[in-house]
Amino acid sequence: MAELFDYKCPNCGGTIEFDSSTQKMKCPYCDSEFDVEALRKKDEVLNKNQEPDNFTWDNTDKEEWSDAENMNIFVCNSCGGEIIGDENTAATACPYCGNNVVMSGRLSGVLKPDYVIPFKLDKKAAKQKLKDYVAKRIFAPNTFKSENKLEEIKGLYVPFWLFDSDVNAAVQYEATRTRTWSDSKYRYTETSFYDIFRDGDMSFCNIPVDGSSKMPDDLMESIEPFNFNEAVDFQTAYLSGYLADKYDVSMEDSIGRANQRIKVSAEDTLRQTVTGYDTVTAKSSGINQKSGKSKYAFYPVWLLNTSYNGENYTFAMNGQTGKFVGNLPVSKAKLAALFAGSSVGITAILFAFARLTGLF
């Protein structure tokens, strides 16, 4: 069973947590502040059994995970209450006393992240982003805007695999140029066809693929990009006050998605070099991905959940940049009014055209 540890204020004994506004550890009881780096010694227990992270793109080895223990029970160091988490829970809080805890066994050895991007935006900022996001959606029901109440909001460190790779990309295109002219009798159109070939060597760094089966890939990709330049060496102190899960999708199982993202990016890069044509169609492409490297990192995400008319709605915010995404309910009355207004507008235009052309 994973060892539990927490961070206590040396001045008052309260639980300290990472404060995104100051980028320091802060005690909410006595307002004492501490540098994260000063707490690094706490993580010495994590540095065990590290393995190299090099890999080849044709690696077919798969990592198996057992479902034998889906839920685990831990005992809170502060109040003795039961803390329940699944097999992937790496950081959470006691439901009785609020004590923030870290499961060191879920973050040690090969499970220890290499990097973390600390939260820069807090819960208040996430709530305001949701308010602004909803206010800008003109087709959202007015009752949703006025009565919307968050049922859940949580700051979560999502596990990501980051891939580096050198690639050689080659794409063959068919392109056309069209010109027209006329004389006293005819109008002419000439279409010229071209075969175009592009290739090049490219390097990709830190291509992210989320390593949690709980998180929809499209939702996580929608709140990108994350700025890896602000990543720091991993410390558990950054997790205090937030939730975190270890990866349950292995690096090997994430390579396919990384391959696809790299392929699309490489093809888009080459396509941007083909200019001056009326149409451009890719006929064939080949992407040769060479040996690469992977890193394991935690990225900050705010998840917000609410409901409306019996339907659940989930929103996500990048905890570093503030980029916000999510689906909203649509007001049928507002859509009907739009179509009605459009019909009136079209009718008025047709009426004016008919008067001008003498149709009636």
Short mmCIF file of N, CA, C and O in Angstrom, two decimals, residues 160 208-209 217 219-226 261 318 321 323:
data_model
loop_
_atom_site.label_atom_id
_atom_site.label_comp_id
_atom_site.label_asym_id
_atom_site.label_seq_id
_atom_site.Cartn_x
_atom_site.Cartn_y
_atom_site.Cartn_z
N PHE A 160 0.77 13.35 -18.29
CA PHE A 160 1.01 13.45 -19.73
C PHE A 160 2.33 12.78 -20.07
O PHE A 160 3.32 12.90 -19.34
N PRO A 208 2.48 16.33 -26.52
CA PRO A 208 1.80 15.78 -25.34
C PRO A 208 0.71 14.76 -25.71
O PRO A 208 -0.03 14.93 -26.67
N VAL A 209 0.65 13.72 -24.92
CA VAL A 209 -0.44 12.74 -24.99
C VAL A 209 -0.85 12.44 -23.56
O VAL A 209 -0.02 12.01 -22.76
N ASP A 217 -9.30 12.43 -24.62
CA ASP A 217 -8.16 13.01 -25.33
C ASP A 217 -8.52 14.31 -26.02
O ASP A 217 -7.73 15.26 -26.04
N LEU A 219 -10.74 16.50 -25.19
CA LEU A 219 -10.91 17.59 -24.22
C LEU A 219 -9.55 18.13 -23.81
O LEU A 219 -9.34 19.35 -23.73
N MET A 220 -8.59 17.24 -23.56
CA MET A 220 -7.26 17.67 -23.14
C MET A 220 -6.55 18.40 -24.28
O MET A 220 -5.85 19.39 -24.06
N GLU A 221 -6.71 17.94 -25.51
CA GLU A 221 -6.07 18.61 -26.65
C GLU A 221 -6.69 19.97 -26.91
O GLU A 221 -6.03 20.87 -27.43
N SER A 222 -7.96 20.12 -26.53
CA SER A 222 -8.65 21.40 -26.78
C SER A 222 -8.13 22.53 -25.91
O SER A 222 -8.26 23.71 -26.27
N ILE A 223 -7.56 22.20 -24.74
CA ILE A 223 -7.05 23.27 -23.87
C ILE A 223 -5.56 23.48 -24.06
O ILE A 223 -4.95 24.27 -23.33
N GLU A 224 -4.95 22.79 -25.02
CA GLU A 224 -3.55 23.08 -25.34
C GLU A 224 -3.46 24.44 -26.04
O GLU A 224 -4.46 24.96 -26.54
N PRO A 225 -2.27 25.02 -26.10
CA PRO A 225 -0.99 24.46 -25.66
C PRO A 225 -0.66 24.78 -24.21
O PRO A 225 -1.15 25.76 -23.64
N PHE A 226 0.16 23.92 -23.63
CA PHE A 226 0.83 24.21 -22.37
C PHE A 226 2.24 24.69 -22.70
O PHE A 226 2.84 24.24 -23.67
N ARG A 261 -0.21 12.61 -34.17
CA ARG A 261 -0.09 14.06 -34.01
C ARG A 261 1.14 14.59 -34.75
O ARG A 261 1.10 15.65 -35.37
N ASN A 318 -7.32 25.22 -18.84
CA ASN A 318 -5.87 25.08 -18.69
C ASN A 318 -5.45 25.87 -17.46
O ASN A 318 -5.63 27.08 -17.39
N THR A 321 -2.60 28.60 -18.60
CA THR A 321 -2.88 29.69 -19.54
C THR A 321 -4.29 30.27 -19.42
O THR A 321 -4.53 31.39 -19.88
N LYS A 323 -6.95 28.91 -20.94
CA LYS A 323 -7.79 28.52 -22.07
C LYS A 323 -8.93 27.65 -21.57
O LYS A 323 -8.72 26.70 -20.81
#
